[in-house]
Short mmCIF file of C-alpha atoms and ligand atoms in Angstrom, two decimals:
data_model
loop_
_atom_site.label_atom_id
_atom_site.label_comp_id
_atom_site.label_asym_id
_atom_site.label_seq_id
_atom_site.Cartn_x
_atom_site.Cartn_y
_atom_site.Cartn_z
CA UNK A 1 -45.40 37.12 -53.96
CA UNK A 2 -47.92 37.47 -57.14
CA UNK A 3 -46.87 36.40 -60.49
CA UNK A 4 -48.87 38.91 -62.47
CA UNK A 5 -47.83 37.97 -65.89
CA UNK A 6 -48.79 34.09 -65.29
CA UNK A 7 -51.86 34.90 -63.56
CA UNK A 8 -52.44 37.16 -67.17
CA UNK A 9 -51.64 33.98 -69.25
CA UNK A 10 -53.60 31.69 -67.70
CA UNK A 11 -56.51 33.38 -67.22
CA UNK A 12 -56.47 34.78 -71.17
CA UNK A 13 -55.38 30.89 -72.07
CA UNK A 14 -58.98 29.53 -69.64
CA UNK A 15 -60.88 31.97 -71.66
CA UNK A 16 -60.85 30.01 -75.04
CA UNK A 17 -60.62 33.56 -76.82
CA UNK A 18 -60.92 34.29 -80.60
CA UNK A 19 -56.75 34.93 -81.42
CA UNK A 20 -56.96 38.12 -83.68
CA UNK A 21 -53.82 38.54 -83.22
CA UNK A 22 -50.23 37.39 -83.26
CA UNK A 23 -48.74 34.78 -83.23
CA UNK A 24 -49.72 32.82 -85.96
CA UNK A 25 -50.10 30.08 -83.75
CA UNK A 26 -53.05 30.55 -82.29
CA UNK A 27 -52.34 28.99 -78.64
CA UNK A 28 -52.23 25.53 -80.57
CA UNK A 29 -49.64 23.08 -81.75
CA UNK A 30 -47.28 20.33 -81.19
CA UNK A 31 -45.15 21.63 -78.39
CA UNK A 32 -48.44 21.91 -75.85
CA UNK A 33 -47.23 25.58 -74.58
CA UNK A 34 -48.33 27.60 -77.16
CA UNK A 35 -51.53 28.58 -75.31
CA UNK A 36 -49.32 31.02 -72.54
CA UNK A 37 -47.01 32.06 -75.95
CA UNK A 38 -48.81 35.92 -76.39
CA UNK A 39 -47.89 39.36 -77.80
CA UNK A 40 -48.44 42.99 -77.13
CA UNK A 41 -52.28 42.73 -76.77
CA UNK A 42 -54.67 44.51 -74.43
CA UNK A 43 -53.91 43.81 -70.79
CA UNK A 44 -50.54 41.99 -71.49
CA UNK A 45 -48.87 45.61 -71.05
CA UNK A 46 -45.72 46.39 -73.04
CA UNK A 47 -42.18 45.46 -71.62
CA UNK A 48 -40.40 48.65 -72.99
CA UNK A 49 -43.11 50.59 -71.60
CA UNK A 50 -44.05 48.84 -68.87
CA UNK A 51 -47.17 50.30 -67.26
CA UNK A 52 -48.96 47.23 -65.66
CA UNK A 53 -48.21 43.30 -65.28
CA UNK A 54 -44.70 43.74 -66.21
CA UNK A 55 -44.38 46.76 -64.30
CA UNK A 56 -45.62 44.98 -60.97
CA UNK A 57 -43.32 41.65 -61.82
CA UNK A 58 -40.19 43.65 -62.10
CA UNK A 59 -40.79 45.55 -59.22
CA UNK A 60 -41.57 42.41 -57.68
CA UNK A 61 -38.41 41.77 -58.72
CA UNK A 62 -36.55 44.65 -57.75
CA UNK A 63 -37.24 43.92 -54.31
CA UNK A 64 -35.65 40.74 -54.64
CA UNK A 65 -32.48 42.19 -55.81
CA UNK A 66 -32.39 44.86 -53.54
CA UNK A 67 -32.26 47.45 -56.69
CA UNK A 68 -34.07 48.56 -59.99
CA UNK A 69 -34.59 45.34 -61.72
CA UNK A 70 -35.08 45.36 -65.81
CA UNK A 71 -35.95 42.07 -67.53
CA UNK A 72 -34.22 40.94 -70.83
CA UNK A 73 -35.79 38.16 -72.99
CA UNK A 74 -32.63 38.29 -75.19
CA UNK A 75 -29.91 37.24 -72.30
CA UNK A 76 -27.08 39.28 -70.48
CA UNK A 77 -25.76 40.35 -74.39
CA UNK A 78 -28.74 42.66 -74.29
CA UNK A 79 -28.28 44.21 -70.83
CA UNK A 80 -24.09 44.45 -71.77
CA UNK A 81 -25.40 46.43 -74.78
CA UNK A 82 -27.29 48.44 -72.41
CA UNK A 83 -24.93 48.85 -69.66
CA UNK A 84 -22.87 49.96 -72.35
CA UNK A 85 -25.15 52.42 -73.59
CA UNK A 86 -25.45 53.95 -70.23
CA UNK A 87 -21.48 54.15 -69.93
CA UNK A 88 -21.41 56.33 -73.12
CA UNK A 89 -23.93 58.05 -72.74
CA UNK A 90 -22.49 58.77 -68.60
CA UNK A 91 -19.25 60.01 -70.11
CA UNK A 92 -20.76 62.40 -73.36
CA UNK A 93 -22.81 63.85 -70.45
CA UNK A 94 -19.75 65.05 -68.58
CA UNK A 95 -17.87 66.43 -71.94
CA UNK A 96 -16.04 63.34 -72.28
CA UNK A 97 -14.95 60.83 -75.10
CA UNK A 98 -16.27 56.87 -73.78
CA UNK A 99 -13.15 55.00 -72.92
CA UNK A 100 -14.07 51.76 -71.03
CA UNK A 101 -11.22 49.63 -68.83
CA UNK A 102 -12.13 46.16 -69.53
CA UNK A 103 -10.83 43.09 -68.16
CA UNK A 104 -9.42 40.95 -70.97
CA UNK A 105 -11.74 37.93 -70.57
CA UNK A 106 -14.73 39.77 -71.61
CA UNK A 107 -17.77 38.34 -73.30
CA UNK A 108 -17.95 38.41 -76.92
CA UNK A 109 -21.46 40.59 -76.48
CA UNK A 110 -19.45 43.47 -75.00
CA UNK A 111 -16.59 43.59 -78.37
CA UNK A 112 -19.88 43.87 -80.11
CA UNK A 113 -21.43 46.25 -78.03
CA UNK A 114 -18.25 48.78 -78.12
CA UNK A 115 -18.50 48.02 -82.51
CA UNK A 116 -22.24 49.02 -82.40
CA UNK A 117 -21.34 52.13 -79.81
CA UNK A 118 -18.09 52.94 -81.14
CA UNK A 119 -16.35 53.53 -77.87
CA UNK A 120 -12.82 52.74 -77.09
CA UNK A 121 -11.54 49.48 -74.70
CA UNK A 122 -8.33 50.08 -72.82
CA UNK A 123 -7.95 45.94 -71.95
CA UNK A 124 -6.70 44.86 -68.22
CA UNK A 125 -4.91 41.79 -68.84
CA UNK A 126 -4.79 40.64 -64.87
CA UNK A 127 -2.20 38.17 -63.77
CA UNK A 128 -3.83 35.50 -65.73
CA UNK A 129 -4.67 33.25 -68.52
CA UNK A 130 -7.20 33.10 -71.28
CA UNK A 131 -10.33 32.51 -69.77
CA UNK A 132 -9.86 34.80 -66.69
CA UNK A 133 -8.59 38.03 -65.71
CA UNK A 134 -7.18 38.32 -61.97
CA UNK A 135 -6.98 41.46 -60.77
CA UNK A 136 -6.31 43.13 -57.66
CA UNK A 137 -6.68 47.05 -56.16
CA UNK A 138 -3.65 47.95 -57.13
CA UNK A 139 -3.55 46.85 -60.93
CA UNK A 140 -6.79 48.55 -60.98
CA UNK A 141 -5.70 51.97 -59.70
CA UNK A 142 -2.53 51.87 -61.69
CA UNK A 143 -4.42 51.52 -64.72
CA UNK A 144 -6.96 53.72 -64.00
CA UNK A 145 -4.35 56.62 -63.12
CA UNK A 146 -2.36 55.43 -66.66
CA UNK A 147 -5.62 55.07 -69.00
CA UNK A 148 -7.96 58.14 -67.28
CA UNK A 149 -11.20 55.74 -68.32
CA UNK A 150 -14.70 57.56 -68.44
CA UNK A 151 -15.74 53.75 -66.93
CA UNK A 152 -14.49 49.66 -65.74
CA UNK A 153 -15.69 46.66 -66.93
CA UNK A 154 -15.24 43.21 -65.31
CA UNK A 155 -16.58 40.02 -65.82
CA UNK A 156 -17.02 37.89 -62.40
CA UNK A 157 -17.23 35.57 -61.87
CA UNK A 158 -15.59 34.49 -65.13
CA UNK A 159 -16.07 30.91 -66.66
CA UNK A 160 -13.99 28.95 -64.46
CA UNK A 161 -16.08 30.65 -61.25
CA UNK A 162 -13.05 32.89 -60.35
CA UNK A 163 -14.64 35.29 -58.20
CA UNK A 164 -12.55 38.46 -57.27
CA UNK A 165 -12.55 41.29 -54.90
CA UNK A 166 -15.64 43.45 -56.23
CA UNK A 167 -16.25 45.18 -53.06
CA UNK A 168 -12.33 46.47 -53.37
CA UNK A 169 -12.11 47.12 -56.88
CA UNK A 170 -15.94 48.46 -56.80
CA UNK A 171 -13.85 51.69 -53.98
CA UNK A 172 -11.41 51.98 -55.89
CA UNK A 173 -13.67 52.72 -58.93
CA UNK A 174 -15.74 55.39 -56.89
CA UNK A 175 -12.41 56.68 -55.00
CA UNK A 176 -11.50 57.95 -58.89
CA UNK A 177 -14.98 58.46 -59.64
CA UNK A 178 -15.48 56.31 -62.50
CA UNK A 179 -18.74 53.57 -63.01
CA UNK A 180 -18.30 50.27 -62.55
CA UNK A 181 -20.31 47.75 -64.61
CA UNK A 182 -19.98 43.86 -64.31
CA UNK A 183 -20.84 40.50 -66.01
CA UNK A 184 -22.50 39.01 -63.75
CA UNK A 185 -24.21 36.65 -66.64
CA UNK A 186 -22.89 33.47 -64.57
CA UNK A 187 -23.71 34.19 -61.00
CA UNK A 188 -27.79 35.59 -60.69
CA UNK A 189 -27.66 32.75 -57.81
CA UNK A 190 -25.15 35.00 -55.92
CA UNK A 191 -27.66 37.41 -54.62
CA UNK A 192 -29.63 34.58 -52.49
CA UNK A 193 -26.10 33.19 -50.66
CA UNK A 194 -25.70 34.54 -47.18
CA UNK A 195 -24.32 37.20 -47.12
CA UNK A 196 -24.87 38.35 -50.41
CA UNK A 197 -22.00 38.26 -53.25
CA UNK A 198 -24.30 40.17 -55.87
CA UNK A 199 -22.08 42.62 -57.61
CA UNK A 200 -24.55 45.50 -57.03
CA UNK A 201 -24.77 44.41 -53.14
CA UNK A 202 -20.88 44.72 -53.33
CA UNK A 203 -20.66 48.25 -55.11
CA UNK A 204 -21.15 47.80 -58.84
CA UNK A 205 -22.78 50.90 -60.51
CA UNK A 206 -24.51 48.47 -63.51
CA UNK A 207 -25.04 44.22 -63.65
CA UNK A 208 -26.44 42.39 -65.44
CA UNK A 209 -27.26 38.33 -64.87
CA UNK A 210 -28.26 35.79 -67.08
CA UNK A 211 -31.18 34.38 -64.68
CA UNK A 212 -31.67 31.40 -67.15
CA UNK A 213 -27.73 30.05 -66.15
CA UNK A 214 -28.36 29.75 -62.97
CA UNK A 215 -32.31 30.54 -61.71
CA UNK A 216 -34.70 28.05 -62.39
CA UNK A 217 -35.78 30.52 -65.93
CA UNK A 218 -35.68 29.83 -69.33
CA UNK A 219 -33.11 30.53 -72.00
CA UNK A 220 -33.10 34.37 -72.31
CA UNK A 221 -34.45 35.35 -69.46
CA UNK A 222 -32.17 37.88 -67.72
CA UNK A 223 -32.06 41.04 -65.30
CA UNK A 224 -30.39 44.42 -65.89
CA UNK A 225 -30.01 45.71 -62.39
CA UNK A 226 -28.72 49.75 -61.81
CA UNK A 227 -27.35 50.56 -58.48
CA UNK A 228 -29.70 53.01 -56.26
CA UNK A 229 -26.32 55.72 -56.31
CA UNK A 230 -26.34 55.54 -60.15
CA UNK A 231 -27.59 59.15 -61.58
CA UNK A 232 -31.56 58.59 -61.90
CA UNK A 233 -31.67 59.66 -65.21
CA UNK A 234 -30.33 56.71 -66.23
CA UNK A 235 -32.92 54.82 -64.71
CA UNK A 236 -35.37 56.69 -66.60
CA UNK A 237 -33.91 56.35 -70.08
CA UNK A 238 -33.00 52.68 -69.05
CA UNK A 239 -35.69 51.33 -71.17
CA UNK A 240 -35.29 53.60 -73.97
CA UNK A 241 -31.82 52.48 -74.51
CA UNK A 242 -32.87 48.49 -74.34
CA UNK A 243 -35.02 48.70 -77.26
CA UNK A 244 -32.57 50.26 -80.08
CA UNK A 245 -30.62 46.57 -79.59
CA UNK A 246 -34.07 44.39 -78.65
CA UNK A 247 -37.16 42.98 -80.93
CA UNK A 248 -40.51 44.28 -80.64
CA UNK A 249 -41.66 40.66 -80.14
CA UNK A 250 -40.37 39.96 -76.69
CA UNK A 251 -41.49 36.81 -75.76
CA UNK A 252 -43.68 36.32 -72.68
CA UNK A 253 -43.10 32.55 -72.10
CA UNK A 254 -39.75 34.35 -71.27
CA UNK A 255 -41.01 37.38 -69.42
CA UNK A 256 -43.72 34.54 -67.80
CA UNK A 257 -40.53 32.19 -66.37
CA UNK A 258 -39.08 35.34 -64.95
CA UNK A 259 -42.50 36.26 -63.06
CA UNK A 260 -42.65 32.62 -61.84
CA UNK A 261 -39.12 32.24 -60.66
CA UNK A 262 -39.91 35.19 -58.25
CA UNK A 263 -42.64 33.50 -56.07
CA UNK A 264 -39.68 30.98 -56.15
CA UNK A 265 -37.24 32.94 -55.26
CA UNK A 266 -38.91 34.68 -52.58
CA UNK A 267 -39.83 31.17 -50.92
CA UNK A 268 -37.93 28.27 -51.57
CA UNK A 269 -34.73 29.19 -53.61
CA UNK A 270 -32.17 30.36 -50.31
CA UNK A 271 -33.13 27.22 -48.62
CA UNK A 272 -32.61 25.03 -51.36
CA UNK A 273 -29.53 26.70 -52.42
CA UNK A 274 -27.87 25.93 -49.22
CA UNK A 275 -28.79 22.57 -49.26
CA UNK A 276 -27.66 21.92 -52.86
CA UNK A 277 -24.42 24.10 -51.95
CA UNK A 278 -23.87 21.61 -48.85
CA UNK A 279 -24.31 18.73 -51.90
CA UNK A 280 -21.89 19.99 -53.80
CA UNK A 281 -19.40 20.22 -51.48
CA UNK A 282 -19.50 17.12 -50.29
CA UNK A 283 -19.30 16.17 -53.91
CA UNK A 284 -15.96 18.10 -54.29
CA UNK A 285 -14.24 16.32 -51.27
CA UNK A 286 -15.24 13.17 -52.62
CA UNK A 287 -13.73 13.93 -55.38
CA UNK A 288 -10.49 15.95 -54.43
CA UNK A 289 -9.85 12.37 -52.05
CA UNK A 290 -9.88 10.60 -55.49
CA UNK A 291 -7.12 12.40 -56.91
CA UNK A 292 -9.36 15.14 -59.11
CA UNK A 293 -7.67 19.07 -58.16
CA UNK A 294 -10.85 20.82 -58.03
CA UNK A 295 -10.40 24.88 -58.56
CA UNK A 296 -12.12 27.00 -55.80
CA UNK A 297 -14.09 29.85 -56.54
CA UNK A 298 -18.12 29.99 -56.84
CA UNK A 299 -19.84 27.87 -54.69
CA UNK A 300 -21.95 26.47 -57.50
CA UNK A 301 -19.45 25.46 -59.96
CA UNK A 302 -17.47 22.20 -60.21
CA UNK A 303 -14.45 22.90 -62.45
CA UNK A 304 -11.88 20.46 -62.68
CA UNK A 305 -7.81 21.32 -64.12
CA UNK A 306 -8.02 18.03 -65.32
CA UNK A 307 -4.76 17.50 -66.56
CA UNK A 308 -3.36 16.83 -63.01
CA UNK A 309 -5.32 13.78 -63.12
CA UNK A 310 -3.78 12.71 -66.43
CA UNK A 311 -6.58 13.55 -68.85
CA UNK A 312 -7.72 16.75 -71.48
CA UNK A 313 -10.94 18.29 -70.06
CA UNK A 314 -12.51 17.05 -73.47
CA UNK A 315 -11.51 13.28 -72.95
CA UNK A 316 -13.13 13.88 -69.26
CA UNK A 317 -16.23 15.50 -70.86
CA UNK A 318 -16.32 12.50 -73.44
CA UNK A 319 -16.31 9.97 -70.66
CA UNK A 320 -19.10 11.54 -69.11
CA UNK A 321 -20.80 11.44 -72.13
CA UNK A 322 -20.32 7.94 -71.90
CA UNK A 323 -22.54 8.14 -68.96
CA UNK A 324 -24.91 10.66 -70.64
CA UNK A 325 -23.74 13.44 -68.42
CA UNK A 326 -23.19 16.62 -70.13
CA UNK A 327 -20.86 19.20 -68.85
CA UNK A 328 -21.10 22.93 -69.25
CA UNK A 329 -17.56 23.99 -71.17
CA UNK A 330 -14.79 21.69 -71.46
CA UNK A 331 -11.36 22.45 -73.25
CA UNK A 332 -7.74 20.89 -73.18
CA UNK A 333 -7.23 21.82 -69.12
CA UNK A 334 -10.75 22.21 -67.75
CA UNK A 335 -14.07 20.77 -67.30
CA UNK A 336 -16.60 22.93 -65.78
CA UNK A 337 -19.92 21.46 -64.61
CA UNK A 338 -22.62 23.49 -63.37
CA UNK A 339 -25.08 21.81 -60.89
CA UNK A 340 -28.38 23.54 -59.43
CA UNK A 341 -30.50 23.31 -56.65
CA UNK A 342 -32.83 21.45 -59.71
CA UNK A 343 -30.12 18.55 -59.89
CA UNK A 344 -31.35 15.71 -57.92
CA UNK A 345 -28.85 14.04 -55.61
CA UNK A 346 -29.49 11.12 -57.40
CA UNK A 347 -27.88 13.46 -60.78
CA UNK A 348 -24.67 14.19 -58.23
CA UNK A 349 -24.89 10.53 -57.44
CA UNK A 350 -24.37 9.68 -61.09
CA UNK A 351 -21.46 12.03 -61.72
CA UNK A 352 -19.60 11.44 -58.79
CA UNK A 353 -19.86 7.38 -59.74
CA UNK A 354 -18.61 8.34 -62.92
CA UNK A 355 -15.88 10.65 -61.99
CA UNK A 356 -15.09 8.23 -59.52
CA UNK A 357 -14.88 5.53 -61.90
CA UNK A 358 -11.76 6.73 -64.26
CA UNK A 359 -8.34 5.65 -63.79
CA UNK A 360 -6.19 8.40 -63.06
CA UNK A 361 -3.07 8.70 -65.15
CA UNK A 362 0.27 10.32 -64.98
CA UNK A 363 0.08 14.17 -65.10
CA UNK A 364 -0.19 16.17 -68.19
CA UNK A 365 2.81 18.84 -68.38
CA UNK A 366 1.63 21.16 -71.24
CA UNK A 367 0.59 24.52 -70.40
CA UNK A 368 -1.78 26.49 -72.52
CA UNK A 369 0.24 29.45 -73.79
CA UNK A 370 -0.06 33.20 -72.08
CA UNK A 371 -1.77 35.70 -74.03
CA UNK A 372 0.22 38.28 -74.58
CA UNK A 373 -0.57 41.40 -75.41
CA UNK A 374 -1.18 42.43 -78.83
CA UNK A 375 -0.41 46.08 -81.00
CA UNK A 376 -3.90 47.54 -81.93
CA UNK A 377 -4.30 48.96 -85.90
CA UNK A 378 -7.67 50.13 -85.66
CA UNK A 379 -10.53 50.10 -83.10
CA UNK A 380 -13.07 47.40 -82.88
CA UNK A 381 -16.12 48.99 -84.84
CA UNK A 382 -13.38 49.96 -87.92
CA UNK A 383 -12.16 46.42 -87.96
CA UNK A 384 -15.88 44.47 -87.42
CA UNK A 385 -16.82 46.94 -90.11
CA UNK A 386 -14.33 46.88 -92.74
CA UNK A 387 -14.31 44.51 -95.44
CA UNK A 388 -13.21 41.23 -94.90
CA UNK A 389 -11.25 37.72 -95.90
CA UNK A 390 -10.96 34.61 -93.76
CA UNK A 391 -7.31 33.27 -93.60
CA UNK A 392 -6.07 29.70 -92.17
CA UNK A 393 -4.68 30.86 -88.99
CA UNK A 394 -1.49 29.70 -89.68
CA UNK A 395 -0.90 32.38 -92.75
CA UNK A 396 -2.62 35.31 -90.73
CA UNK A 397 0.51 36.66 -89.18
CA UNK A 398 0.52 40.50 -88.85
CA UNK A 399 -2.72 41.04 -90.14
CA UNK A 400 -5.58 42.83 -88.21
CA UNK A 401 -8.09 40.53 -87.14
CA UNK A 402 -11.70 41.24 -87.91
CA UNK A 403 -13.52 38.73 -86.15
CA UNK A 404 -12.95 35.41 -84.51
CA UNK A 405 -15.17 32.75 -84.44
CA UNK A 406 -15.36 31.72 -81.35
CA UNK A 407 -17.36 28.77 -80.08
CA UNK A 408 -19.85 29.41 -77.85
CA UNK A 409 -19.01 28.60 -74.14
CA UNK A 410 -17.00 30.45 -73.64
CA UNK A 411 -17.34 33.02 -76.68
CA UNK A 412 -14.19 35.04 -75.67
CA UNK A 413 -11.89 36.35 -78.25
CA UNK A 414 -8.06 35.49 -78.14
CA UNK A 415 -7.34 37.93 -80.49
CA UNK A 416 -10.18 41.43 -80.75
CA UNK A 417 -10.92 42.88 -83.89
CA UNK A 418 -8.78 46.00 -84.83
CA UNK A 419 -5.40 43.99 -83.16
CA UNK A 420 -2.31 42.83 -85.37
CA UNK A 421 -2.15 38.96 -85.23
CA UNK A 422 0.89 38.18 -83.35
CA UNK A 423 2.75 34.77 -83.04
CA UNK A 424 1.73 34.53 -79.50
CA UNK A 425 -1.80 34.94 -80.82
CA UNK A 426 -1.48 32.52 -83.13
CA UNK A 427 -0.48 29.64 -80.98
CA UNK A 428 -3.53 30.79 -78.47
CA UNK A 429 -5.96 30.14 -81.59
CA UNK A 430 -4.56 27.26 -82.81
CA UNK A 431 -4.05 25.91 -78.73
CA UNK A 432 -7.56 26.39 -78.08
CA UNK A 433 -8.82 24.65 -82.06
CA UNK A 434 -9.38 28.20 -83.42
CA UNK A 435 -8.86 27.00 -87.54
CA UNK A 436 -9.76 29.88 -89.76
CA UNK A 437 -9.65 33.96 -88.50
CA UNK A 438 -11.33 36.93 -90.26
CA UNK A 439 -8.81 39.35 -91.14
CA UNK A 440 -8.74 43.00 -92.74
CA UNK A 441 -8.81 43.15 -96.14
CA UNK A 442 -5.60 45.01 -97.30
C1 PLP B 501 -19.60 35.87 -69.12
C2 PLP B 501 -20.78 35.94 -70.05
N1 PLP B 501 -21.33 37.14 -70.32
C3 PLP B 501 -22.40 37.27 -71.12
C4 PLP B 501 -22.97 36.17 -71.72
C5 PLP B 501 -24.17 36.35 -72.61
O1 PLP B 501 -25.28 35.87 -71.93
P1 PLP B 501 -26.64 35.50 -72.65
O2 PLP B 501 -26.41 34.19 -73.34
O3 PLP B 501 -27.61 35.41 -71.51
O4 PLP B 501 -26.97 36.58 -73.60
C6 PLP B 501 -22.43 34.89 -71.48
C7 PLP B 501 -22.99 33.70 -72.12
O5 PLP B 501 -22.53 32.61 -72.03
C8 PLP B 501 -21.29 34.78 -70.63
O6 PLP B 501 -20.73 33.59 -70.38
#
């Protein structure tokens, strides 16, 4: 497969050519990649206009994937603002108000999104926790019949690597006629298993991945991918709507890793995927006959409910950091590790010495607390909008909450903007470290 955009970089870089333009750089400096670092010029074609070398790498792309392929040099948050774009824009079309069915665990990028679009979230809570959001058919269609959505919105797999039922909820979705987008920021990789468990190979409408989580691409690099059944109009405004939320500047060491992992992944990647998926297995045996309980779920994440073992998932991440292995998310029940076929198996080697090396202890009883649901005041783009105090968490009962700072994994909210904060809410925050909350000012 050809990798027009690095064949463009090199061959400009080989030239020696007089810079006259941006950036200020000049193809020199101290990090030795500035030479490929371009802009907009002559040849380099535009990415929200794409007409030439981006044009042929996302195709090249798109036949990867199976489906029209976008790139995003600002992550999945700018192909969620996007997707969501498209959702509004699906329902105005057909005389409707945007109401989006979302499962509970979504992104922090997408209670943005619905402040920027001002659209309304109906939240599926799932039979689950904080970080996920299990549901099944049947909680789907009930809500769907209850809440009369213009659209659904799912998140899968979720942090943990929860995968659910797409294909089922993905019929029920198009037995009531509504679109079905999903966060597929975690599992690009998913497309290249056998069979595929893409979301758009399973009946998704919209997806979007973060190809830098899991593709050998870097940070920001990411794919916007509409199903061949969604209305073709879409597809043609698809671009249009990516640059009201994106910089002019898009950066093509980005756009140039996402050309490059293409020749990859039309080679190499499936066969080294298996063979780092066989790896990894054998990795979780080893350590399930130690004593770890390993949760099941995406073949590519490790992710550990580590107080069965007798330890917080931080003093687990902590002791790996003794061994200057550095996990992915950790918090007080899980750690989540996230190998690729780019580990060596002298890097699962290391981990599963360490793992292998800790005492296990008795088991730790507490639970984290349920997230109930809470009473919404206002809706998310009045309460991200309105002016605003912070409060200690422990003195913001009953106020709205504005915003939450969140850290970042896993960046979702226990408590969305526009809700009154409840006591259940309030142990959540203060369960999971949350200090200080942004509340309506009264
Ligand atoms: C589930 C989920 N969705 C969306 C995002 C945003 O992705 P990006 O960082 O590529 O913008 C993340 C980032 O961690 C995520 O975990």
């Amino acid at each position: 497969m050809k990798t027009p955009i690095v064949s463009f970089l090199k061959s400009y870089q080989e030239k020696s050519p007089v810079r006259m333009h941006m950036p200020g750089h000049k193809g020199a400096g101290i990090l030795g990649f500035e030479g490929m670092d371009l802009t907009e010029i002559y040849g380099a074609d535009e990415l929200f206009a794409a007409e030439g070398i981006i044009k042929e790498s996302e195709q090249n792309a798109s036949s990867l994937f199976g489906c029209p392929t976008y790139y995003s040099t600002q992550g999945s948050t700018l192909c969620i603002q996007t997707m969501c774009t498209i959702l509004c824009q699906d329902a105005k079309s057909k005389g409707k108000k945007p109401k989006i069915l979302a499962g509970r665990n979504a992104h922090r990028s997408f209670i943005h999104a619905a402040a920027l679009l001002d659209f309304d979230i109906e939240w599926l809570y799932g039979n689950s926790d904080y970080l996920s959001c299990k549901i099944n058919e049947e909680d789907l269609e009930k809500a769907i019949i209850e809440s009369l959505p213009t659209a659904v919105y799912l998140t899968n797999p979720d942090y943990l690597g929860n995968l659910w039922d797409i294909q089922s909820l993905a019929s029920v979705c198009k037995k009531h006629n509504v679109l079905l987008a999903v966060d597929n920021a975690h599992g690009a990789y998913l497309r290249f298993l056998e069979p595929s468990l893409h979301p758009v190979d399973l009946g998704a409408d919209l997806s979007c991945d973060s190809a830098h989580k899991t593709l050998p691409v870097l940070t920001g690099g990411a794919y916007l991918h509409l199903s061949d059944s969604l209305n073709q109009v879409w597809k043609n405004d698809v671009k249009h709507f990516m640059e009201y939320f994106s910089s002019t500047s898009p950066s093509y060491l980005i756009m140039a890793s996402l050309d490059a992992a293409n020749e990859v992944l039309d080679t190499t990647f499936k066969k080294s995927l298996s063979e780092c998926i066989q790896r990894v297995d054998g990795l979780k045996n080893t350590l399930v006959q130690y004593g770890y309980t390993i949760l099941s779920g995406e073949p590519m994440k490790i992710t550990i409910s580590t107080k069965e073992f007798g330890y917080t998932g931080n003093e687990i991440a902590n002791l790996l950091m003794e061994c200057d292995i550095y996990a992915e998310f950790y918090d007080s029940d899980y750690i989540v590790l996230m190998p690729s076929p780019y580990n060596t198996k002298d890097d699962l080697k290391r981990l599963e010495t360490c793992l292998c090396g800790i005492e296990r202890k008795p088991i730790l009883a507490n639970k984290p607390p349920k997230l109930e649901q809470s009473k919404k005041a206002m809706n998310v783009r009045q309460a991200l909008f309105s002016p605003s105090i912070t409060l200690d968490v422990s003195k913001s009962l009953g106020q709205v909450c504005s915003s939450v700072t969140v850290s970042c994994p896993p960046a979702i909210l226990p408590v969305i903007p526009g809700e009154v904060i409840s006591e259940s809410s309030i142990e959540v925050m203060k369960y999971y470290g949350i200090e200080t909350v942004r509340v309506v000012k009264e």
